[in-house]
XYZ file of C-alpha atoms in Angstrom:
775
model
C 0.000 0.000 0.000
C 1.407 3.374 -0.931
C 1.397 5.614 2.098
C 3.301 8.530 0.591
C 1.675 11.748 1.714
C -0.683 9.896 4.072
C -1.474 11.067 7.617
C -2.067 8.964 10.713
C -4.843 10.085 13.043
C -4.840 8.654 16.560
C -8.030 8.425 18.626
C -8.665 6.966 22.101
C -12.103 5.488 22.742
C -13.016 4.828 26.464
C -14.501 1.422 27.201
C -15.968 -0.447 30.153
C -14.960 0.283 33.763
C -14.690 -2.754 36.042
C -13.036 -4.082 39.180
C -9.691 -5.814 39.151
C -10.257 -9.481 40.072
C -7.132 -9.807 42.235
C -6.055 -6.271 43.244
C -7.603 -3.409 45.150
C -7.967 -1.474 41.935
C -10.354 -0.278 39.207
C -9.631 -1.284 35.584
C -10.476 1.211 32.811
C -10.642 -0.427 29.384
C -10.028 1.690 26.303
C -9.269 1.306 22.594
C -6.590 3.111 20.583
C -7.642 3.673 16.980
C -4.953 4.576 14.446
C -6.560 5.728 11.181
C -4.472 6.303 8.015
C -5.846 9.224 6.021
C -5.111 10.030 2.401
C -4.176 13.367 0.870
C -7.800 14.430 0.732
C -8.679 13.196 4.226
C -10.169 9.902 3.115
C -9.630 6.943 5.432
C -7.241 4.392 3.902
C -6.703 1.949 6.793
C -7.677 1.559 10.471
C -5.742 -0.222 13.220
C -7.422 -0.798 16.585
C -5.621 -1.903 19.756
C -7.420 -2.869 22.960
C -5.733 -1.692 26.156
C -6.504 -1.045 29.802
C -5.362 1.126 32.685
C -5.345 -0.089 36.278
C -6.070 2.529 38.938
C -4.949 1.220 42.326
C -6.835 2.335 45.427
C -4.253 2.441 48.191
C -6.452 2.987 51.243
C -10.029 1.776 51.321
C -11.504 1.355 54.787
C -14.991 1.228 56.241
C -14.797 4.974 56.957
C -13.564 6.032 53.473
C -15.544 8.808 51.747
C -16.411 7.003 48.518
C -18.062 10.002 46.883
C -14.949 12.184 47.207
C -12.697 9.295 46.186
C -14.773 8.627 43.048
C -14.658 12.305 42.094
C -10.871 12.360 42.602
C -10.400 9.309 40.354
C -12.529 10.836 37.579
C -10.690 14.162 37.813
C -7.257 12.526 37.538
C -8.029 9.889 34.901
C -8.753 11.396 31.446
C -10.104 8.060 30.225
C -13.179 8.355 32.485
C -15.903 10.784 31.533
C -17.281 13.169 34.179
C -20.718 11.558 33.851
C -19.288 8.256 35.110
C -18.768 9.455 38.723
C -21.799 7.504 39.939
C -20.611 4.315 38.246
C -17.133 4.695 39.766
C -18.685 5.214 43.191
C -20.715 2.015 42.813
C -17.565 0.099 41.866
C -15.763 1.530 44.885
C -18.604 0.359 47.135
C -18.282 -3.172 45.752
C -14.513 -3.025 46.123
C -14.854 -1.784 49.695
C -17.144 -4.667 50.641
C -14.775 -7.178 49.030
C -11.724 -5.764 50.790
C -13.467 -5.639 54.151
C -14.536 -9.279 53.799
C -10.984 -10.305 52.921
C -9.552 -8.207 55.744
C -12.045 -9.688 58.185
C -11.082 -13.216 57.121
C -7.367 -12.427 57.465
C -7.941 -10.784 60.833
C -9.900 -13.805 62.015
C -7.007 -16.101 61.014
C -4.382 -13.847 62.589
C -6.506 -13.422 65.681
C -7.011 -17.152 66.031
C -3.285 -17.794 65.671
C -2.456 -15.019 68.091
C -5.028 -16.220 70.618
C -3.670 -19.777 70.316
C -0.142 -18.548 70.888
C -1.241 -16.432 73.855
C -3.213 -19.351 75.280
C -0.202 -21.668 75.042
C 2.055 -19.088 76.635
C -0.489 -18.420 79.355
C -0.907 -22.132 80.044
C 2.856 -22.592 80.198
C 3.238 -19.631 82.528
C 0.279 -20.783 84.605
C 1.787 -24.253 84.947
C 5.093 -22.809 86.110
C 3.330 -20.528 88.557
C 1.251 -23.415 89.835
C 4.349 -25.461 90.546
C 6.015 -22.540 92.290
C 2.923 -21.789 94.311
C 2.536 -25.424 95.290
C 6.117 -25.545 96.534
C 5.751 -22.232 98.355
C 2.380 -23.189 99.761
C 3.773 -26.502 100.930
C 6.691 -24.756 102.594
C 4.477 -22.016 104.020
C 1.947 -24.557 105.232
C 4.686 -26.546 106.917
C 5.885 -23.373 108.599
C 2.370 -22.310 109.549
C 1.504 -25.754 110.808
C 4.661 -25.766 112.871
C 3.896 -22.300 114.175
C 0.301 -23.228 114.889
C 1.358 -26.442 116.562
C 3.784 -24.446 118.669
C 1.257 -21.639 119.277
C -0.741 -22.011 122.441
C -3.253 -19.726 124.093
C -1.605 -20.392 127.427
C 1.602 -18.868 126.058
C -0.155 -15.692 124.942
C 1.457 -13.581 127.737
C 4.875 -14.740 126.504
C 4.061 -13.710 122.970
C 2.953 -10.328 124.258
C 6.253 -9.853 126.094
C 8.250 -10.679 122.957
C 6.596 -7.734 121.204
C 8.970 -5.531 123.185
C 12.150 -7.424 122.208
C 14.263 -7.679 119.058
C 12.852 -7.721 115.508
C 13.252 -11.489 115.067
C 11.402 -12.127 118.312
C 8.630 -9.743 117.247
C 8.234 -11.523 113.889
C 8.126 -14.950 115.566
C 5.635 -13.816 118.247
C 3.298 -12.071 115.785
C 3.411 -15.157 113.557
C 2.225 -17.332 116.451
C -0.528 -14.828 117.333
C -1.596 -14.779 113.657
C -1.730 -18.592 113.721
C -4.021 -18.458 116.765
C -6.242 -15.824 115.118
C -6.925 -18.138 112.178
C -9.096 -20.257 114.467
C -12.464 -18.583 114.960
C -12.888 -19.977 118.471
C -9.742 -18.125 119.612
C -10.893 -14.631 118.532
C -12.911 -13.924 121.668
C -9.974 -14.867 123.885
C -7.586 -12.700 121.877
C -10.041 -9.817 122.000
C -10.356 -9.941 125.786
C -6.623 -10.299 126.348
C -5.235 -7.225 128.082
C -3.457 -4.801 125.737
C -2.906 -7.417 122.984
C -4.531 -5.481 120.153
C -3.109 -2.194 121.420
C 0.380 -3.700 121.498
C -0.008 -5.124 117.998
C -1.211 -1.756 116.675
C 1.761 -0.010 118.323
C 4.284 -2.437 116.838
C 2.676 -2.064 113.409
C 2.862 1.716 113.661
C 6.486 1.757 114.823
C 8.079 -1.205 113.021
C 5.675 -2.150 110.225
C 7.697 -0.197 107.659
C 10.924 -1.958 108.690
C 9.867 -5.577 108.115
C 7.389 -6.849 105.553
C 7.078 -10.171 107.446
C 6.140 -8.340 110.631
C 3.560 -6.248 108.760
C 2.031 -9.372 107.148
C 1.693 -11.126 110.534
C 0.063 -8.184 112.332
C -2.288 -7.278 109.457
C -3.276 -10.969 109.284
C -4.420 -10.821 112.925
C -6.672 -7.823 112.304
C -7.767 -9.359 108.990
C -9.107 -12.378 110.894
C -11.188 -10.011 113.066
C -12.432 -8.046 110.021
C -14.501 -11.009 108.783
C -17.042 -10.182 111.516
C -18.873 -6.855 111.433
C -19.113 -6.654 115.235
C -15.304 -6.342 115.429
C -15.019 -3.489 112.923
C -15.381 -0.878 115.632
C -12.465 -2.389 117.554
C -10.281 -2.291 114.436
C -11.220 1.350 113.802
C -10.452 2.334 117.410
C -6.873 1.108 116.970
C -6.515 3.093 113.693
C -5.602 -0.032 111.785
C -7.266 1.291 108.618
C -5.011 4.360 108.609
C -1.861 2.255 109.085
C -3.005 -0.166 106.377
C -3.396 2.675 103.874
C 0.099 3.890 104.746
C 1.537 0.425 104.196
C -0.145 0.118 100.785
C 1.208 3.510 99.763
C 4.724 2.539 100.908
C 4.758 -0.818 99.109
C 3.462 0.619 95.852
C 6.155 3.308 95.947
C 8.754 0.591 96.547
C 7.357 -1.332 93.583
C 7.651 1.764 91.394
C 11.301 2.141 92.385
C 12.028 -1.501 91.623
C 10.297 -1.229 88.258
C 12.853 1.398 87.233
C 15.474 -1.355 87.355
C 18.194 0.101 89.571
C 17.244 -1.628 92.808
C 16.365 -4.851 90.984
C 19.876 -5.079 89.544
C 21.433 -4.683 92.992
C 19.455 -7.402 94.799
C 19.299 -9.998 92.008
C 16.417 -11.644 90.167
C 15.781 -14.475 92.658
C 15.622 -12.197 95.668
C 13.512 -9.699 93.744
C 11.028 -12.462 92.898
C 10.814 -13.471 96.559
C 10.296 -9.848 97.666
C 7.592 -9.410 95.024
C 5.708 -12.457 96.303
C 5.895 -11.176 99.879
C 4.731 -7.775 98.738
C 1.787 -9.332 96.882
C 0.844 -11.209 100.047
C 0.979 -8.037 102.151
C -1.056 -6.070 99.592
C -3.582 -8.897 99.481
C -4.271 -8.962 103.246
C -4.239 -5.158 103.422
C -6.750 -4.710 100.603
C -8.936 -7.567 101.832
C -9.000 -5.982 105.298
C -10.057 -2.642 103.780
C -12.686 -4.349 101.620
C -14.246 -5.886 104.738
C -14.185 -2.530 106.543
C -15.766 -0.833 103.507
C -19.126 -2.330 104.520
C -19.491 0.948 106.405
C -20.139 3.698 103.855
C -18.552 6.275 106.153
C -15.290 4.322 106.252
C -15.444 3.819 102.494
C -15.762 7.580 102.072
C -12.611 8.074 104.155
C -10.785 5.536 101.976
C -11.822 7.492 98.910
C -10.252 10.634 100.350
C -7.048 8.661 100.917
C -6.868 7.717 97.199
C -7.869 4.067 97.537
C -8.953 4.114 93.870
C -5.482 5.194 92.723
C -3.870 2.389 94.741
C -6.231 -0.246 93.363
C -5.631 0.869 89.783
C -1.879 0.596 90.328
C -2.314 -2.919 91.740
C -3.735 -3.976 88.344
C -0.189 -3.768 86.949
C 0.886 -6.708 89.125
C 0.829 -10.373 88.050
C -0.567 -12.202 91.063
C -3.957 -13.580 89.993
C -5.520 -13.618 93.454
C -4.460 -10.034 94.040
C -5.884 -8.985 90.652
C -9.208 -10.642 91.443
C -9.353 -8.851 94.784
C -8.479 -5.476 93.243
C -11.127 -5.747 90.485
C -13.740 -6.870 93.031
C -12.921 -3.888 95.260
C -13.043 -1.507 92.282
C -16.428 -2.919 91.265
C -17.784 -2.136 94.736
C -16.402 1.408 94.615
C -17.564 2.087 91.047
C -21.195 2.527 92.008
C -20.415 6.031 93.309
C -19.891 8.852 90.828
C -16.871 10.335 92.628
C -15.045 7.007 92.498
C -16.047 6.433 88.877
C -14.689 9.845 87.879
C -11.403 9.068 89.620
C -11.208 5.732 87.775
C -11.686 7.555 84.495
C -8.954 10.005 85.457
C -6.608 7.068 86.208
C -7.412 5.479 82.799
C -8.728 2.328 84.423
C -10.244 0.993 81.196
C -6.826 1.047 79.514
C -5.501 -1.294 82.221
C -8.546 -3.552 82.213
C -8.299 -3.989 78.431
C -5.127 -6.027 79.012
C -7.235 -8.648 80.841
C -9.743 -9.143 78.034
C -9.293 -11.963 77.398
C -7.370 -13.688 80.208
C -6.940 -17.387 80.929
C -8.215 -17.299 84.530
C -12.020 -17.572 84.424
C -12.597 -16.006 87.854
C -10.453 -12.993 86.966
C -12.125 -12.726 83.563
C -15.576 -12.663 85.116
C -14.499 -10.049 87.686
C -13.036 -7.805 84.959
C -16.172 -8.055 82.801
C -18.433 -7.198 85.728
C -16.292 -4.189 86.594
C -16.469 -3.055 82.956
C -20.239 -3.528 83.058
C -20.496 -1.195 86.055
C -18.305 1.377 84.332
C -20.255 1.148 81.069
C -23.145 3.142 82.541
C -20.956 6.214 81.952
C -20.646 7.493 78.375
C -17.000 8.575 78.712
C -16.077 5.115 79.997
C -17.877 3.557 77.023
C -15.823 5.758 74.707
C -12.640 4.472 76.376
C -13.808 0.885 75.849
C -14.401 1.515 72.160
C -10.997 3.176 71.759
C -9.333 0.131 73.363
C -11.021 -2.212 70.869
C -13.086 -4.014 73.475
C -16.109 -4.543 71.207
C -14.475 -7.283 69.149
C -12.852 -8.864 72.227
C -16.092 -8.989 74.201
C -17.953 -10.375 71.170
C -15.541 -13.316 71.198
C -16.010 -13.808 74.951
C -19.789 -13.678 74.507
C -19.643 -17.017 72.714
C -18.375 -18.617 75.944
C -21.378 -19.679 78.077
C -19.521 -18.677 81.262
C -19.369 -15.017 80.205
C -22.357 -14.815 77.868
C -24.809 -12.812 79.963
C -22.338 -10.265 81.334
C -20.753 -9.845 77.883
C -24.116 -9.195 76.203
C -25.062 -6.731 78.944
C -21.780 -4.868 78.421
C -22.249 -4.799 74.644
C -25.829 -3.606 75.121
C -24.599 -0.575 77.062
C -22.006 0.221 74.388
C -24.652 -0.133 71.656
C -26.814 2.556 73.279
C -24.621 5.204 71.616
C -25.701 5.712 67.997
C -22.118 6.367 66.927
C -21.120 2.893 68.157
C -23.884 0.843 66.529
C -22.111 0.680 63.187
C -18.951 -0.687 64.849
C -20.741 -3.994 65.456
C -21.416 -4.672 61.768
C -18.218 -6.552 60.933
C -17.573 -8.202 64.309
C -19.556 -11.337 63.425
C -22.125 -10.694 66.144
C -25.150 -10.110 63.869
C -25.412 -13.671 62.439
C -24.766 -15.091 65.912
C -27.526 -12.939 67.426
C -29.962 -13.998 64.717
C -29.334 -17.700 65.303
C -29.658 -17.248 69.041
C -32.896 -15.263 68.615
C -34.364 -18.080 66.547
C -33.360 -20.718 69.108
C -34.475 -19.180 72.416
C -37.958 -20.369 73.302
C -38.815 -17.453 75.623
C -36.926 -14.205 75.095
C -38.115 -12.930 78.468
C -35.526 -15.267 79.976
C -32.756 -13.619 77.896
C -33.211 -9.855 78.406
C -29.594 -9.072 77.503
C -29.953 -10.855 74.161
C -33.139 -9.142 73.016
C -32.001 -5.725 74.290
C -28.778 -5.960 72.303
C -30.618 -7.153 69.176
C -33.140 -4.291 69.392
C -30.371 -1.709 69.771
C -28.254 -3.015 66.905
C -31.117 -3.312 64.396
C -31.758 0.406 64.708
C -28.691 0.790 62.483
C -29.236 0.418 58.733
C -26.172 -1.740 57.998
C -26.806 -4.046 60.957
C -30.430 -4.500 59.897
C -29.334 -5.307 56.336
C -26.873 -7.926 57.586
C -29.557 -9.542 59.735
C -31.794 -9.831 56.672
C -29.243 -11.343 54.256
C -30.352 -14.384 52.290
C -33.334 -16.137 53.854
C -32.630 -14.682 57.307
C -35.408 -12.094 57.053
C -38.034 -14.674 56.138
C -36.889 -16.939 58.978
C -37.027 -14.056 61.443
C -40.514 -12.853 60.511
C -41.895 -16.405 60.347
C -40.468 -17.081 63.808
C -42.062 -13.891 65.135
C -45.433 -14.823 63.599
C -45.163 -18.334 64.979
C -44.237 -17.408 68.560
C -46.191 -14.115 68.611
C -43.490 -12.817 70.947
C -43.708 -9.015 71.366
C -39.976 -8.851 72.113
C -39.030 -10.524 68.837
C -41.485 -8.221 67.031
C -39.470 -5.267 68.346
C -36.602 -6.449 66.149
C -38.982 -6.853 63.180
C -40.350 -3.374 63.829
C -36.848 -1.868 63.814
C -36.186 -3.458 60.415
C -39.440 -2.010 59.068
C -38.313 1.551 59.797
C -35.224 1.311 57.567
C -34.990 2.454 53.941
C -37.391 1.847 51.062
C -35.594 -1.309 49.919
C -36.006 -3.008 53.275
C -39.627 -1.942 53.596
C -40.361 -3.731 50.322
C -39.242 -6.991 51.921
C -42.448 -6.861 53.992
C -44.708 -6.920 50.925
C -45.655 -10.573 51.297
C -46.134 -10.220 55.069
C -48.533 -7.255 55.175
C -51.708 -9.344 54.999
C -50.511 -11.905 57.609
C -49.614 -8.992 59.878
C -53.103 -7.543 59.437
C -54.640 -10.919 60.264
C -52.524 -11.088 63.419
C -53.570 -7.521 64.236
C -57.274 -8.405 64.001
C -56.987 -11.736 65.830
C -59.079 -11.739 69.045
C -56.334 -13.342 71.164
C -53.626 -10.777 70.289
C -52.220 -9.266 73.487
C -51.888 -5.525 73.970
C -48.059 -5.730 73.950
C -48.109 -7.591 70.637
C -50.741 -5.226 69.257
C -48.423 -2.239 69.845
C -45.532 -3.883 67.971
C -47.648 -5.086 65.023
C -49.290 -1.676 64.647
C -45.855 -0.032 64.865
C -44.508 -2.326 62.155
C -47.436 -1.627 59.824
C -47.231 2.086 60.572
C -43.652 2.156 59.312
C -44.588 0.678 55.909
C -45.624 3.966 54.271
C -44.692 3.166 50.680
C -46.863 3.294 47.538
C -46.181 -0.334 46.558
C -48.639 -1.639 49.168
C -52.278 -1.768 48.082
C -53.792 -0.730 51.378
C -57.191 0.000 49.790
C -57.798 -3.678 49.013
C -56.581 -4.761 52.453
C -58.636 -2.142 54.309
C -61.765 -3.072 52.402
C -61.362 -6.833 52.693
C -60.546 -6.800 56.426
C -62.941 -4.012 57.509
C -59.918 -2.326 59.049
C -61.477 1.125 59.585
C -63.947 -0.222 62.130
C -61.074 -1.790 64.070
C -59.075 1.456 64.053
C -62.065 3.533 65.148
C -62.651 1.174 68.072
C -59.024 1.578 69.192
C -58.952 5.366 69.095
C -60.906 5.816 72.304
C -58.683 7.208 75.079
C -59.423 5.786 78.512
C -60.793 2.544 77.113
C -57.656 1.660 75.140
C -54.049 1.941 76.339
C -52.288 5.125 75.255
C -49.499 3.141 73.555
C -52.044 1.441 71.309
C -53.826 4.735 70.588
C -50.532 6.326 69.556
C -49.694 3.509 67.123
C -53.226 3.647 65.658
C -52.774 7.379 65.020
C -49.539 6.678 63.121
C -51.132 3.806 61.180
C -54.037 6.003 60.067
C -51.521 8.448 58.581
C -49.788 5.565 56.804
C -53.070 4.256 55.373
C -54.265 7.597 54.056
C -54.049 7.937 50.276
C -56.372 8.958 47.460
C -58.160 5.601 47.534
C -58.577 5.171 51.286
C -59.209 8.795 52.328
C -62.943 8.514 51.693
C -63.156 5.423 53.892
C -61.313 7.283 56.683
C -63.927 10.064 56.547
C -66.834 7.596 56.514
C -65.425 5.821 59.583
C -65.438 9.113 61.513
C -61.702 8.962 62.122
C -61.184 12.628 61.213
C -63.391 13.953 64.019
C -62.063 11.291 66.393
C -58.469 12.371 65.785
C -59.348 16.010 66.339
C -61.098 15.210 69.597
C -58.131 13.074 70.627
C -55.774 16.018 70.155
C -57.919 18.092 72.499
C -57.957 15.306 75.105
C -54.206 14.622 74.895
C -52.889 18.158 74.491
C -50.470 17.670 77.409
C -48.794 14.665 75.761
C -46.037 15.897 73.439
C -45.596 12.609 71.588
C -49.329 12.238 70.979
C -49.683 15.835 69.750
C -46.695 15.405 67.432
C -48.005 12.212 65.836
C -51.549 13.562 65.458
C -50.133 16.702 63.817
C -48.179 14.556 61.378
C -51.279 12.457 60.653
C -53.206 15.690 59.991
C -50.492 16.615 57.524
C -51.059 13.294 55.719
C -54.846 13.727 55.801
C -54.587 17.254 54.377
C -52.862 15.890 51.268
C -56.048 14.056 50.196
C -59.203 15.930 49.159
C -61.907 14.034 51.149
C -60.017 14.080 54.430
C -58.888 17.677 53.866
C -62.456 18.856 53.294
C -63.627 17.040 56.413
C -60.874 18.616 58.522
C -61.475 22.147 57.257
C -65.289 22.079 57.339
C -66.083 19.982 60.416
C -63.198 20.742 62.796
C -61.225 23.721 64.063
C -57.954 22.136 62.983
C -56.513 25.360 61.535
C -56.778 27.200 64.838
C -55.193 24.281 66.656
C -52.292 24.126 64.206
C -51.681 27.876 64.403
C -51.693 27.621 68.172
C -49.092 24.821 67.976
C -46.718 27.223 66.214
C -46.000 28.594 69.702
C -45.364 25.136 71.219
C -42.153 24.564 73.181
C -41.399 21.398 71.230
C -39.463 22.176 68.055
C -40.724 19.111 66.166
C -44.351 19.954 67.005
C -43.883 23.482 65.651
C -42.224 22.159 62.506
C -44.961 19.596 61.823
C -47.778 22.108 62.459
C -46.164 24.608 60.108
C -45.862 21.968 57.361
C -49.555 21.095 57.728
C -50.548 24.771 57.475
C -48.428 25.106 54.333
C -50.459 22.333 52.709
C -53.693 24.216 53.452
C -52.280 27.475 52.098
C -51.192 25.769 48.885
C -54.648 24.350 48.081
C -57.118 26.890 49.519
C -56.571 30.593 48.875
C -59.384 31.656 51.246
C -57.809 29.780 54.124
C -54.375 31.028 53.061
C -55.418 34.633 53.751
C -56.849 33.683 57.134
C -53.778 31.677 58.094
C -51.425 34.526 57.187
C -53.570 36.822 59.286
C -53.578 34.427 62.261
C -49.846 33.887 62.018
C -49.361 37.640 62.017
C -51.577 38.018 65.079
C -49.792 35.152 66.824
C -46.310 36.568 66.250
C -47.267 40.179 67.084
C -49.598 39.913 70.074
C -47.947 42.711 72.081
C -47.817 45.099 69.147
C -51.470 44.506 68.291
C -52.446 45.203 71.892
C -50.816 48.596 71.564
C -52.501 49.614 68.316
C -55.903 48.614 69.630
C -55.692 51.056 72.560
C -53.501 53.868 71.340
C -53.185 56.117 68.364
C -50.606 55.726 65.656
C -48.079 57.719 67.736
C -48.415 55.326 70.652
C -46.734 52.495 68.830
C -43.997 54.593 67.164
C -40.632 52.849 67.459
C -42.164 49.500 68.517
C -40.676 46.302 67.093
C -42.978 43.931 65.249
C -42.433 40.270 64.471
C -43.487 38.705 61.233
C -43.070 34.994 60.541
C -40.605 34.711 63.380
C -38.367 37.607 62.193
C -38.043 41.000 63.860
C -39.097 44.023 61.765
C -38.487 47.629 62.801
C -41.441 49.968 62.420
C -40.853 53.564 63.485
C -43.175 56.501 63.199
C -46.853 56.801 62.390
C -46.375 57.995 58.860
C -49.022 56.597 56.525
C -46.449 55.615 53.907
C -44.336 53.600 56.379
C -47.464 51.945 57.730
C -48.592 50.967 54.228
C -45.071 49.750 53.426
C -45.190 47.406 56.398
C -48.608 46.100 55.339
C -47.252 45.635 51.822
C -44.578 43.327 53.274
C -47.282 41.272 54.977
C -50.151 41.275 52.454
C -48.694 42.196 49.058
C -49.308 45.269 46.906
C -51.212 48.075 48.642
C -52.688 49.212 45.327
C -54.187 45.764 44.800
C -55.949 46.046 48.122
C -57.696 49.282 47.292
C -58.594 51.411 50.282
C -56.159 50.312 52.980
C -58.372 51.364 55.839
C -61.306 49.464 54.390
C -59.124 46.362 53.818
C -57.870 46.480 57.375
C -61.458 46.827 58.664
C -62.677 43.909 56.502
C -59.803 41.748 57.630
C -60.544 42.697 61.246
C -64.177 41.649 60.842
C -63.197 38.415 59.105
C -60.683 37.538 61.789
C -63.133 38.546 64.503
C -65.533 35.954 63.113
C -62.777 33.348 63.085
C -61.813 34.386 66.604
C -65.383 33.943 67.740
C -65.344 30.390 66.367
C -62.087 29.743 68.200
C -63.413 31.198 71.462
C -66.520 29.072 71.171
C -64.388 25.950 70.826
C -61.843 26.863 73.476
C -64.209 28.714 75.790
C -64.614 25.997 78.406
C -60.904 25.349 78.761
C -59.377 28.752 78.096
C -61.832 31.051 79.746
C -62.664 32.862 76.473
C -59.037 34.089 76.178
C -57.968 35.840 72.979
C -56.128 33.824 70.353
C -52.423 33.662 71.027
C -52.816 34.326 74.783
C -52.684 30.667 75.717
C -50.377 27.750 75.178
C -51.215 24.085 74.975
C -48.272 21.788 75.387
């Protein structure tokens, strides 16, 4: 082919955009077209080459802003047209789900391997500790048995005398007294012995800091007495609590010094280990003694002033299991008071407790979880738990029957915060909860389970995960089968999600109506079924056929009678009426007398904010349909009620009432004029009172309010006055004679006011409109 004088024209044609099958990337396909053109621009030959460009997405997490990311990709890649932003965002969503699933699977594997390794290490360490403790216990028991065998009540005077001799004699004598105190039958004799307790308290005060063995022996004596409440006064009289707090403070300071390493290097590892064990034993008896004394709230308050919380939090850094159990138990007792809880938050207690979730010792694990449960009543503590990643850890522990109830209760508290609900989505808890919900025969016996499920299904993503596959059908069928109101709370939460999830109920609407009309349906179940149906306000449901075939209006009218029907049921019926109202069913609502019933109900329940709000919203729905709107406007005083609600303290009530009035103004010009006039009167009550009694000069400089905004009006000049009225009512020229218009409007409003006074006369004492408030 002769290509002399020919030109080559290159063109790039964008193709399909898809996900990379093996990378976290988007693949943009395109075609390069090389066209050979002749001298006169005619096309001689065409060569097409398929190609692609891979756009890698480096960071894609659950919190990534996909919309911004999609826009950034389109802006940077010339092969993607600007109109494809939505398609790129959809691909990113699919890629995000895929990556999160893969990450979750990898995390599960890593977590399992890590937990296995930790379990093996913990078991190995526990076995070594058990052997050490057995040897030490055997040796200690031999020594204690020897001391107890040698200890004799008849030698008590000799032991008392040795308290005034050398340190070794004091340690030996106090050890024998401690051995005697371990026997309950000896306590009365020891208590009545002259000066024994006083001498022990003196030795503890003077020499307790010099010898840890001496301190352990003396504290052990008083610890034996502390098991009995009647001896607490004796212990307090000898100021043992004060000396015990001083000993704890001293030993924890010593531990801090040793942790720095200098002292530990001097005394050697073996001796350091022995000193640590003795210190743990002393801290144990000291804290246990204080825990027994803390039965008295007054003494506990004194401990709080002496920083007992700080000491207990520091003890959590130690490794002795029995001491850790004691410390967490003591902290749990203290945590019920706000002052102690605030101090625990200041000491970052949750950060320390997170290290023990999970832990191999079941008793310690249970104590830690119960302490966390107490702390979880505070929102700041819950935030700390989330930051320390406790949600996933507690979810794993929840699968252990030993910790199931306390774990679910803790997770329930965390799930109360809306910002935390979404954190449960990828923990694996949703499928587990669903299976458990379907297995439990009576959910009243598992309050933690149902409470957690209800909280989590308030979140859109959690609800979607619970309904994946056939799970939704299984859940609703189980609820219909058991007729359990608690399980229906979960179903009701799902029904309030987005349009897509509401459509899942399409095949269940008629069975729900049949359950609603069943004579044996309990009031608790009735509330949940009505609530579920009330949430299904979507056009795809043919409510007209269902209402007609089931005679539903008669049922609703019978359940809108306050006093005879529970308020919870009445409230759900009000919502359901608003859901049912459409062009086909509105006439049936009027024929059933529901319009007048709802209006009367608002008058009866005007002190109930929730009831007033829902009735106002139902009025808004009724006003959208011609038959119900005509009935409301001609046979009730609904307009005056709605205008009055514009002054309600509740913001949502005001907003809903204003929306309903806007509907009336849009469809009825006559009412629109009246409503504007009433709104003006309502917002400017004080100003109108002035102009009724004074001349134009009397209200010069007054401030007027129009539609919630402040408007300055100064002077009595006719032009300024007409200008203000022009702002409120439109063109002055269109109104003709302004004085005549004002007089006609006054007469028209006076007639409307008379109607309002007639309706409100009994309750409001014939007060002028705007001078009273309902809610």
